[in-house]
Short mmCIF file of C-alpha atoms in Angstrom, two decimals:
data_model
loop_
_atom_site.label_atom_id
_atom_site.label_comp_id
_atom_site.label_asym_id
_atom_site.label_seq_id
_atom_site.Cartn_x
_atom_site.Cartn_y
_atom_site.Cartn_z
CA UNK S 1 -3.98 13.04 -28.98
CA UNK S 2 -1.27 15.24 -30.48
CA UNK S 3 2.03 13.45 -31.04
CA UNK S 4 3.97 16.67 -31.57
CA UNK S 5 2.97 17.70 -28.05
CA UNK S 6 3.92 14.30 -26.70
CA UNK S 7 7.31 14.53 -28.37
CA UNK S 8 7.97 17.91 -26.84
CA UNK S 9 6.97 16.68 -23.38
CA UNK S 10 9.15 13.57 -23.38
CA UNK S 11 12.34 15.32 -22.14
CA UNK S 12 10.42 16.84 -19.22
CA UNK S 13 8.96 13.49 -18.26
CA UNK S 14 12.30 11.72 -18.72
CA UNK S 15 13.89 14.10 -16.26
CA UNK S 16 11.08 13.59 -13.76
CA UNK S 17 11.30 9.86 -14.36
CA UNK S 18 14.98 9.78 -13.39
CA UNK S 19 14.25 11.76 -10.25
CA UNK S 20 11.37 9.44 -9.32
CA UNK S 21 13.48 6.35 -9.88
CA UNK S 22 16.38 7.80 -7.94
CA UNK S 23 14.35 8.80 -4.90
CA UNK S 24 12.30 5.60 -5.11
CA UNK S 25 15.23 3.22 -5.13
CA UNK S 26 17.20 5.18 -2.54
CA UNK S 27 14.13 5.01 -0.34
CA UNK S 28 13.76 1.29 -0.95
CA UNK S 29 17.43 0.68 -0.13
CA UNK S 30 17.00 2.65 3.08
CA UNK S 31 13.82 0.77 3.96
CA UNK S 32 15.52 -2.56 3.34
CA UNK S 33 18.45 -1.68 5.60
CA UNK S 34 16.09 -0.37 8.26
CA UNK S 35 13.83 -3.42 7.95
CA UNK S 36 16.77 -5.78 8.29
CA UNK S 37 18.04 -4.07 11.44
CA UNK S 38 14.60 -3.87 13.03
CA UNK S 39 13.75 -7.46 12.14
CA UNK S 40 16.95 -8.68 13.80
CA UNK S 41 16.17 -6.61 16.88
CA UNK S 42 12.74 -8.24 17.08
CA UNK S 43 14.05 -11.71 16.28
CA UNK S 44 16.72 -11.66 18.97
CA UNK S 45 14.30 -9.94 21.36
CA UNK S 46 16.79 -7.26 22.36
CA UNK S 47 15.23 -5.53 25.37
CA UNK S 48 14.06 -1.87 25.13
CA UNK S 49 15.03 -1.67 21.46
CA UNK S 50 12.46 -4.24 20.43
CA UNK S 51 9.73 -2.30 22.23
CA UNK S 52 10.82 0.83 20.36
CA UNK S 53 10.79 -1.07 17.06
CA UNK S 54 7.28 -2.31 17.76
CA UNK S 55 6.01 1.22 18.36
CA UNK S 56 7.75 2.45 15.21
CA UNK S 57 6.30 -0.34 13.06
CA UNK S 58 2.76 0.20 14.32
CA UNK S 59 2.98 3.97 13.92
CA UNK S 60 4.20 3.90 10.34
CA UNK S 61 2.12 0.97 9.14
CA UNK S 62 -1.08 2.63 10.29
CA UNK S 63 -0.65 6.09 8.80
CA UNK S 64 -0.60 7.21 5.15
CA UNK S 65 2.68 8.27 3.55
CA UNK S 66 1.08 11.55 2.54
CA UNK S 67 0.43 12.45 6.19
CA UNK S 68 3.93 11.35 7.21
CA UNK S 69 5.49 13.49 4.51
CA UNK S 70 3.39 16.53 5.42
CA UNK S 71 4.45 16.14 9.02
CA UNK S 72 8.11 15.78 8.11
CA UNK S 73 8.22 18.45 5.44
CA UNK S 74 5.99 21.15 6.93
CA UNK S 75 5.83 20.21 10.61
CA UNK S 76 9.40 19.42 11.56
CA UNK S 77 10.94 22.73 10.33
CA UNK S 78 9.07 24.36 13.22
CA UNK S 79 11.40 22.42 15.50
CA UNK S 80 14.36 23.51 13.39
CA UNK S 81 14.73 20.26 11.45
CA UNK S 82 14.76 21.31 7.83
CA UNK S 83 15.69 19.10 4.87
CA UNK S 84 15.24 19.39 1.11
CA UNK S 85 12.19 17.85 -0.52
CA UNK S 86 14.29 15.14 -2.10
CA UNK S 87 15.89 14.02 1.16
CA UNK S 88 12.54 14.28 2.90
CA UNK S 89 10.98 12.02 0.28
CA UNK S 90 13.74 9.44 0.57
CA UNK S 91 13.61 9.43 4.38
CA UNK S 92 9.81 9.30 4.38
CA UNK S 93 9.72 6.40 1.95
CA UNK S 94 12.51 4.71 3.88
CA UNK S 95 10.67 5.00 7.18
CA UNK S 96 7.36 3.81 5.74
CA UNK S 97 9.04 0.98 3.84
CA UNK S 98 11.17 0.08 6.85
CA UNK S 99 8.06 -0.73 8.86
CA UNK S 100 6.72 -2.97 6.09
CA UNK S 101 10.08 -4.64 5.48
CA UNK S 102 10.51 -5.31 9.21
CA UNK S 103 7.28 -7.29 9.28
CA UNK S 104 8.15 -9.23 6.13
CA UNK S 105 11.68 -10.13 7.16
CA UNK S 106 10.67 -10.94 10.72
CA UNK S 107 7.93 -13.32 9.63
CA UNK S 108 10.44 -14.94 7.26
CA UNK S 109 12.90 -15.43 10.12
CA UNK S 110 10.22 -16.83 12.39
CA UNK S 111 8.96 -19.24 9.78
CA UNK S 112 12.19 -21.27 9.92
CA UNK S 113 11.26 -24.28 12.10
CA UNK S 114 13.01 -24.74 15.42
CA UNK S 115 14.24 -28.16 14.41
CA UNK S 116 16.56 -26.50 11.88
CA UNK S 117 18.32 -24.61 14.66
CA UNK S 118 18.55 -27.70 16.84
CA UNK S 119 19.85 -29.89 14.03
CA UNK S 120 22.46 -27.35 13.04
CA UNK S 121 23.66 -26.99 16.63
CA UNK S 122 23.83 -30.74 17.12
CA UNK S 123 25.91 -30.98 13.95
CA UNK S 124 28.44 -28.78 15.69
CA UNK S 125 27.80 -25.50 13.91
CA UNK S 126 28.63 -22.32 15.74
CA UNK S 127 25.95 -19.68 16.26
CA UNK S 128 27.16 -17.40 13.45
CA UNK S 129 27.43 -20.37 11.09
CA UNK S 130 23.95 -21.50 12.01
CA UNK S 131 22.60 -18.07 11.28
CA UNK S 132 24.51 -17.50 8.06
CA UNK S 133 24.19 -20.96 6.52
CA UNK S 134 20.89 -22.29 7.84
CA UNK S 135 18.49 -19.63 8.98
CA UNK S 136 19.17 -16.67 6.70
CA UNK S 137 18.89 -18.47 3.34
CA UNK S 138 15.60 -20.11 4.31
CA UNK S 139 14.19 -16.97 5.88
CA UNK S 140 15.12 -14.95 2.84
CA UNK S 141 13.44 -17.40 0.47
CA UNK S 142 10.32 -17.27 2.62
CA UNK S 143 10.15 -13.48 2.64
CA UNK S 144 10.83 -12.92 -1.07
CA UNK S 145 7.15 -12.63 -2.10
CA UNK S 146 6.47 -10.11 0.66
CA UNK S 147 9.61 -8.11 -0.17
CA UNK S 148 8.69 -8.00 -3.85
CA UNK S 149 5.19 -6.82 -2.95
CA UNK S 150 6.72 -4.14 -0.70
CA UNK S 151 9.07 -2.90 -3.42
CA UNK S 152 6.21 -2.50 -5.89
CA UNK S 153 4.09 -0.83 -3.23
CA UNK S 154 6.88 1.60 -2.37
CA UNK S 155 7.61 2.48 -5.99
CA UNK S 156 3.92 3.26 -6.42
CA UNK S 157 3.92 5.36 -3.27
CA UNK S 158 6.53 7.67 -4.82
CA UNK S 159 3.62 9.28 -6.69
CA UNK S 160 2.78 11.03 -3.43
CA UNK S 161 6.07 12.94 -3.50
CA UNK S 162 4.48 15.61 -5.69
CA UNK S 163 2.63 16.82 -2.59
CA UNK S 164 5.87 18.09 -1.07
CA UNK S 165 6.71 19.77 -4.38
CA UNK S 166 9.28 17.26 -5.51
CA UNK S 167 9.35 17.47 -9.32
CA UNK S 168 8.45 13.85 -9.95
CA UNK S 169 6.29 12.33 -12.71
CA UNK S 170 3.07 13.20 -10.97
CA UNK S 171 4.16 16.80 -10.37
CA UNK S 172 5.21 17.22 -13.99
CA UNK S 173 1.91 15.86 -15.28
CA UNK S 174 -0.09 18.07 -12.96
CA UNK S 175 2.00 21.09 -13.90
CA UNK S 176 1.58 20.53 -17.64
CA UNK S 177 -2.16 19.98 -17.27
CA UNK S 178 -2.41 23.22 -15.35
CA UNK S 179 -0.21 25.19 -17.75
CA UNK S 180 -1.21 24.05 -21.22
CA UNK S 181 -4.34 22.01 -20.65
CA UNK S 182 -2.92 19.09 -22.67
CA UNK S 183 -4.60 16.65 -20.33
CA UNK S 184 -4.76 13.60 -22.58
CA UNK S 185 -1.13 13.82 -23.66
CA UNK S 186 0.18 14.41 -20.14
CA UNK S 187 -1.85 11.57 -18.67
CA UNK S 188 -0.77 9.27 -21.49
CA UNK S 189 2.90 9.99 -20.84
CA UNK S 190 2.37 9.63 -17.11
CA UNK S 191 0.93 6.15 -17.57
CA UNK S 192 3.64 5.16 -20.05
CA UNK S 193 6.42 6.21 -17.71
CA UNK S 194 4.89 4.43 -14.74
CA UNK S 195 4.60 1.29 -16.84
CA UNK S 196 8.27 1.60 -17.82
CA UNK S 197 9.13 2.00 -14.16
CA UNK S 198 6.99 -0.77 -12.69
CA UNK S 199 6.34 -3.45 -15.29
CA UNK S 200 9.94 -4.78 -15.29
CA UNK S 201 9.91 -4.86 -11.48
CA UNK S 202 6.63 -6.72 -11.53
CA UNK S 203 7.91 -9.30 -14.03
CA UNK S 204 11.26 -9.79 -12.29
CA UNK S 205 9.37 -10.05 -9.02
CA UNK S 206 7.16 -12.82 -10.34
CA UNK S 207 10.20 -14.76 -11.53
CA UNK S 208 11.93 -14.24 -8.18
CA UNK S 209 8.86 -15.48 -6.36
CA UNK S 210 8.79 -18.63 -8.49
CA UNK S 211 12.48 -19.24 -7.85
CA UNK S 212 12.03 -18.74 -4.10
CA UNK S 213 9.03 -21.06 -4.12
CA UNK S 214 11.08 -23.68 -5.89
CA UNK S 215 13.75 -23.33 -3.25
CA UNK S 216 11.30 -23.83 -0.42
CA UNK S 217 8.85 -26.39 -1.73
CA UNK S 218 10.68 -27.88 -4.71
CA UNK S 219 7.76 -27.30 -7.06
CA UNK S 220 6.32 -24.42 -9.03
CA UNK Z 1 4.51 24.08 19.19
CA UNK Z 2 1.18 25.02 17.73
CA UNK Z 3 -1.14 22.67 19.57
CA UNK Z 4 -3.00 25.68 20.97
CA UNK Z 5 -4.52 26.35 17.54
CA UNK Z 6 -6.59 23.21 17.93
CA UNK Z 7 -8.47 24.69 20.85
CA UNK Z 8 -9.25 27.93 19.04
CA UNK Z 9 -12.80 28.14 17.78
CA UNK Z 10 -14.01 24.99 16.13
CA UNK Z 11 -10.65 23.94 14.74
CA UNK Z 12 -10.51 20.47 16.29
CA UNK Z 13 -14.08 19.83 15.21
CA UNK Z 14 -13.24 20.91 11.68
CA UNK Z 15 -10.32 18.50 11.56
CA UNK Z 16 -12.55 15.66 12.71
CA UNK Z 17 -15.12 16.64 10.11
CA UNK Z 18 -12.38 16.48 7.48
CA UNK Z 19 -11.44 13.03 8.69
CA UNK Z 20 -15.12 12.12 8.43
CA UNK Z 21 -15.14 13.08 4.73
CA UNK Z 22 -12.22 10.75 4.05
CA UNK Z 23 -13.78 7.99 6.15
CA UNK Z 24 -17.08 8.24 4.31
CA UNK Z 25 -15.40 7.82 0.95
CA UNK Z 26 -13.32 4.89 2.19
CA UNK Z 27 -16.36 3.21 3.74
CA UNK Z 28 -18.42 3.45 0.54
CA UNK Z 29 -15.45 2.17 -1.49
CA UNK Z 30 -14.83 -0.69 0.93
CA UNK Z 31 -18.43 -1.87 0.73
CA UNK Z 32 -18.42 -1.75 -3.07
CA UNK Z 33 -14.99 -3.42 -3.28
CA UNK Z 34 -15.90 -6.27 -0.95
CA UNK Z 35 -19.13 -6.96 -2.81
CA UNK Z 36 -17.62 -6.80 -6.31
CA UNK Z 37 -14.37 -8.41 -5.17
CA UNK Z 38 -16.17 -11.54 -3.97
CA UNK Z 39 -17.89 -11.91 -7.33
CA UNK Z 40 -14.72 -11.28 -9.37
CA UNK Z 41 -12.69 -13.55 -7.09
CA UNK Z 42 -15.18 -16.39 -7.55
CA UNK Z 43 -15.04 -15.89 -11.31
CA UNK Z 44 -11.25 -16.00 -11.19
CA UNK Z 45 -11.20 -19.29 -9.32
CA UNK Z 46 -13.23 -20.92 -12.11
CA UNK Z 47 -10.13 -21.18 -14.34
CA UNK Z 48 -11.92 -20.23 -17.56
CA UNK Z 49 -9.28 -19.06 -20.08
CA UNK Z 50 -11.03 -15.89 -21.25
CA UNK Z 51 -11.94 -14.71 -17.76
CA UNK Z 52 -8.41 -15.57 -16.68
CA UNK Z 53 -6.81 -13.34 -19.29
CA UNK Z 54 -9.13 -10.41 -18.62
CA UNK Z 55 -8.76 -10.57 -14.83
CA UNK Z 56 -4.98 -11.03 -15.15
CA UNK Z 57 -4.73 -7.80 -17.11
CA UNK Z 58 -7.04 -6.06 -14.66
CA UNK Z 59 -4.98 -7.19 -11.66
CA UNK Z 60 -1.72 -6.24 -13.34
CA UNK Z 61 -3.03 -2.74 -14.09
CA UNK Z 62 -4.00 -2.27 -10.47
CA UNK Z 63 -0.72 -3.81 -9.31
CA UNK Z 64 1.53 -1.43 -11.20
CA UNK Z 65 -0.49 1.80 -11.47
CA UNK Z 66 -0.29 4.12 -8.47
CA UNK Z 67 -3.74 4.98 -7.17
CA UNK Z 68 -2.95 8.65 -7.58
CA UNK Z 69 -2.36 8.14 -11.31
CA UNK Z 70 -5.71 6.35 -11.57
CA UNK Z 71 -7.33 9.22 -9.72
CA UNK Z 72 -5.88 11.72 -12.18
CA UNK Z 73 -6.95 9.65 -15.15
CA UNK Z 74 -10.53 9.44 -13.95
CA UNK Z 75 -10.81 12.96 -12.59
CA UNK Z 76 -9.02 14.88 -15.37
CA UNK Z 77 -8.94 12.43 -18.26
CA UNK Z 78 -12.56 11.38 -18.20
CA UNK Z 79 -13.75 14.97 -18.23
CA UNK Z 80 -11.39 15.89 -21.05
CA UNK Z 81 -12.44 12.93 -23.17
CA UNK Z 82 -16.20 13.09 -22.71
CA UNK Z 83 -16.74 16.70 -21.78
CA UNK Z 84 -18.86 15.59 -18.84
CA UNK Z 85 -17.92 16.75 -15.40
CA UNK Z 86 -17.77 14.16 -12.63
CA UNK Z 87 -17.31 15.31 -9.08
CA UNK Z 88 -14.07 14.64 -7.20
CA UNK Z 89 -15.98 12.52 -4.68
CA UNK Z 90 -17.47 10.31 -7.35
CA UNK Z 91 -14.17 9.86 -9.16
CA UNK Z 92 -12.40 8.92 -5.94
CA UNK Z 93 -15.08 6.35 -5.14
CA UNK Z 94 -14.76 4.93 -8.66
CA UNK Z 95 -10.96 4.69 -8.40
CA UNK Z 96 -10.83 3.23 -4.90
CA UNK Z 97 -13.53 0.69 -5.75
CA UNK Z 98 -11.66 -0.24 -8.93
CA UNK Z 99 -8.51 -0.73 -6.90
CA UNK Z 100 -10.19 -2.38 -3.91
CA UNK Z 101 -12.14 -4.82 -6.07
CA UNK Z 102 -8.92 -6.12 -7.56
CA UNK Z 103 -7.30 -6.48 -4.13
CA UNK Z 104 -10.36 -8.18 -2.70
CA UNK Z 105 -10.75 -10.46 -5.71
CA UNK Z 106 -7.16 -11.58 -5.32
CA UNK Z 107 -7.75 -12.36 -1.65
CA UNK Z 108 -10.95 -14.28 -2.44
CA UNK Z 109 -9.23 -16.25 -5.17
CA UNK Z 110 -6.31 -17.07 -2.88
CA UNK Z 111 -8.59 -18.23 -0.08
CA UNK Z 112 -10.73 -20.32 -2.42
CA UNK Z 113 -7.70 -22.00 -3.95
CA UNK Z 114 -6.24 -22.68 -0.51
CA UNK Z 115 -9.09 -25.10 0.23
CA UNK Z 116 -7.71 -28.52 -0.74
CA UNK Z 117 -9.54 -30.54 -3.40
CA UNK Z 118 -10.06 -33.29 -0.84
CA UNK Z 119 -12.60 -31.14 0.98
CA UNK Z 120 -14.82 -31.04 -2.10
CA UNK Z 121 -14.33 -34.73 -2.79
CA UNK Z 122 -15.03 -35.81 0.77
CA UNK Z 123 -18.22 -33.82 1.01
CA UNK Z 124 -19.34 -35.25 -2.30
CA UNK Z 125 -18.59 -38.74 -1.02
CA UNK Z 126 -20.63 -37.98 2.10
CA UNK Z 127 -23.61 -37.11 -0.09
CA UNK Z 128 -23.63 -33.31 0.21
CA UNK Z 129 -25.16 -31.45 -2.69
CA UNK Z 130 -23.11 -28.72 -4.41
CA UNK Z 131 -24.96 -26.01 -2.53
CA UNK Z 132 -24.61 -27.81 0.79
CA UNK Z 133 -20.89 -28.32 0.17
CA UNK Z 134 -20.46 -24.59 -0.23
CA UNK Z 135 -22.67 -23.59 2.70
CA UNK Z 136 -21.40 -26.09 5.28
CA UNK Z 137 -17.87 -26.93 4.18
CA UNK Z 138 -16.25 -24.38 1.91
CA UNK Z 139 -17.61 -20.98 2.91
CA UNK Z 140 -16.91 -21.35 6.66
CA UNK Z 141 -13.29 -22.22 5.92
CA UNK Z 142 -12.88 -19.53 3.31
CA UNK Z 143 -14.43 -16.93 5.61
CA UNK Z 144 -11.89 -17.67 8.32
CA UNK Z 145 -9.02 -16.99 5.96
CA UNK Z 146 -10.70 -14.10 4.27
CA UNK Z 147 -12.04 -12.07 7.15
CA UNK Z 148 -8.73 -10.93 8.71
CA UNK Z 149 -7.35 -10.10 5.27
CA UNK Z 150 -10.38 -8.09 4.23
CA UNK Z 151 -10.36 -6.20 7.53
CA UNK Z 152 -6.77 -5.34 6.71
CA UNK Z 153 -7.96 -4.04 3.36
CA UNK Z 154 -10.14 -1.54 5.23
CA UNK Z 155 -7.12 0.05 6.91
CA UNK Z 156 -5.33 0.22 3.57
CA UNK Z 157 -8.38 1.84 2.05
CA UNK Z 158 -8.48 4.45 4.83
CA UNK Z 159 -4.80 5.20 4.34
CA UNK Z 160 -5.16 5.47 0.59
CA UNK Z 161 -8.09 7.87 0.76
CA UNK Z 162 -5.73 10.52 2.10
CA UNK Z 163 -4.86 10.99 -1.58
CA UNK Z 164 -8.22 12.63 -2.30
CA UNK Z 165 -6.84 15.99 -1.21
CA UNK Z 166 -4.71 15.94 -4.37
CA UNK Z 167 -7.82 16.24 -6.54
CA UNK Z 168 -9.24 19.02 -4.42
CA UNK Z 169 -11.53 17.39 -1.90
CA UNK Z 170 -11.47 19.25 1.39
CA UNK Z 171 -10.64 16.48 3.83
CA UNK Z 172 -8.52 16.39 6.96
CA UNK Z 173 -5.15 17.39 5.41
CA UNK Z 174 -6.70 20.20 3.42
CA UNK Z 175 -8.61 21.42 6.46
CA UNK Z 176 -5.34 21.31 8.38
CA UNK Z 177 -3.65 23.45 5.74
CA UNK Z 178 -6.53 25.94 5.88
CA UNK Z 179 -6.23 26.21 9.65
CA UNK Z 180 -2.47 26.72 9.39
CA UNK Z 181 -2.93 29.44 6.78
CA UNK Z 182 -5.61 31.20 8.79
CA UNK Z 183 -3.41 31.31 11.90
CA UNK Z 184 -0.15 32.09 10.15
CA UNK Z 185 0.24 35.39 12.04
CA UNK Z 186 -0.94 34.44 15.52
CA UNK Z 187 0.73 31.05 15.84
CA UNK Z 188 3.42 30.43 13.26
CA UNK Z 189 4.20 27.01 14.73
CA UNK Z 190 0.79 25.63 13.91
CA UNK Z 191 2.11 23.37 11.13
CA UNK Z 192 3.78 21.10 13.66
CA UNK Z 193 0.78 20.76 15.95
CA UNK Z 194 -1.77 20.32 13.18
CA UNK Z 195 0.16 17.74 11.20
CA UNK Z 196 1.14 15.84 14.34
CA UNK Z 197 -2.54 15.74 15.28
CA UNK Z 198 -3.56 14.48 11.84
CA UNK Z 199 -0.84 11.84 12.04
CA UNK Z 200 -2.25 10.72 15.37
CA UNK Z 201 -5.85 10.82 14.12
CA UNK Z 202 -5.03 8.51 11.23
CA UNK Z 203 -3.17 6.21 13.58
CA UNK Z 204 -6.13 6.08 15.96
CA UNK Z 205 -8.45 5.33 13.06
CA UNK Z 206 -6.37 2.50 11.60
CA UNK Z 207 -4.61 0.92 14.54
CA UNK Z 208 -7.65 -0.70 16.23
CA UNK Z 209 -8.71 -2.18 12.89
CA UNK Z 210 -5.27 -3.67 12.25
CA UNK Z 211 -5.22 -5.06 15.79
CA UNK Z 212 -8.57 -6.74 15.17
CA UNK Z 213 -7.29 -8.20 11.93
CA UNK Z 214 -4.15 -9.55 13.61
CA UNK Z 215 -6.17 -10.98 16.49
CA UNK Z 216 -8.57 -12.82 14.17
CA UNK Z 217 -5.70 -14.12 12.08
CA UNK Z 218 -3.96 -15.55 15.16
CA UNK Z 219 -7.17 -17.01 16.54
CA UNK Z 220 -8.13 -18.79 13.34
CA UNK Z 221 -4.67 -19.84 12.35
CA UNK Z 222 -5.40 -23.55 12.41
#
């Protein structure tokens, strides 16, 4: 391993790192918003829309992100829908993540026992109060582990973005390997930057899971 | 829209063949992962400090490293370090088994730990031997929890193997690209039709398996 080479590569990787983080977290934010909306549609059993949500969830949960991105980036321009690689990555990640988040949030909502609703109503709470004060906090605590797992999964999936020529970490590493044949150094930096990106999320996630568990069961 | 390209020559057949390549690699990796995962998972449930530390690190690596990065490390890094060439197929099987074993082990550990202590104690009190306890009491219960989850792992494995095109294996996406390139002049819209078809093919491959997993999970819930 040549540390001079590593030093000279760091700025390139740092730039790619920022891009990866940016697209990753934008995608996650989008997927969370989408998941929340879809989960509510399923939970309240809104006709027509909930059927559409079910189709969407099944379609995106059962296909790889790589295939989805290829379809969106190379297939859709034929129909005249053309977006930049960055936007395509964010939307692709958002759509994939949305289907996973929908399932997680929905199962959290459904895990709140019926007696909670009945008790709250008999105490004189209004519907919005019931939802805001009783159901949502419990449902959220229940779905924290799944949401954390989804966030880590989605951040890892960003590595696929290089396939649609987004200059992310993976793309940079592949480029440098191809150009200068400094394989060891490039791979080393690639791993280091992914650790910087994901280890904090993993640790914070574990803490969040413990806190949520404490909230639900009162033990650790 | 470019669906006509599929009917030209053997294009559809070639796509299916490409899918077959990906399926073969995922199947081999699934079998290895399930086998090794059960062993590692059982080791993890033993609560021995040394094993615990090692498996923790192993799981954490798999948890935070994208599979594509692992693929690159094995495919490019291994060759660079040792000078020996390993084929793309072999490196993808190594990586997906490495990843799948960790996932499977975690599932096995979770299912084993979900069996309450009282089950072991009761069967001991009833005079079962250790082996009998496992065969008649523990394994049937663990299997019910484990089976839907491991079937789900198969769909994830199939989805993940789409990455193998990035290290140069000619599978369904690569075949699709070749077909699009070859017909660039005659049907410029082929990209839409081909990629839509691949999307659908993957869905048809994974959806029945996820349905089975969901069905088993519901059926064995209690």
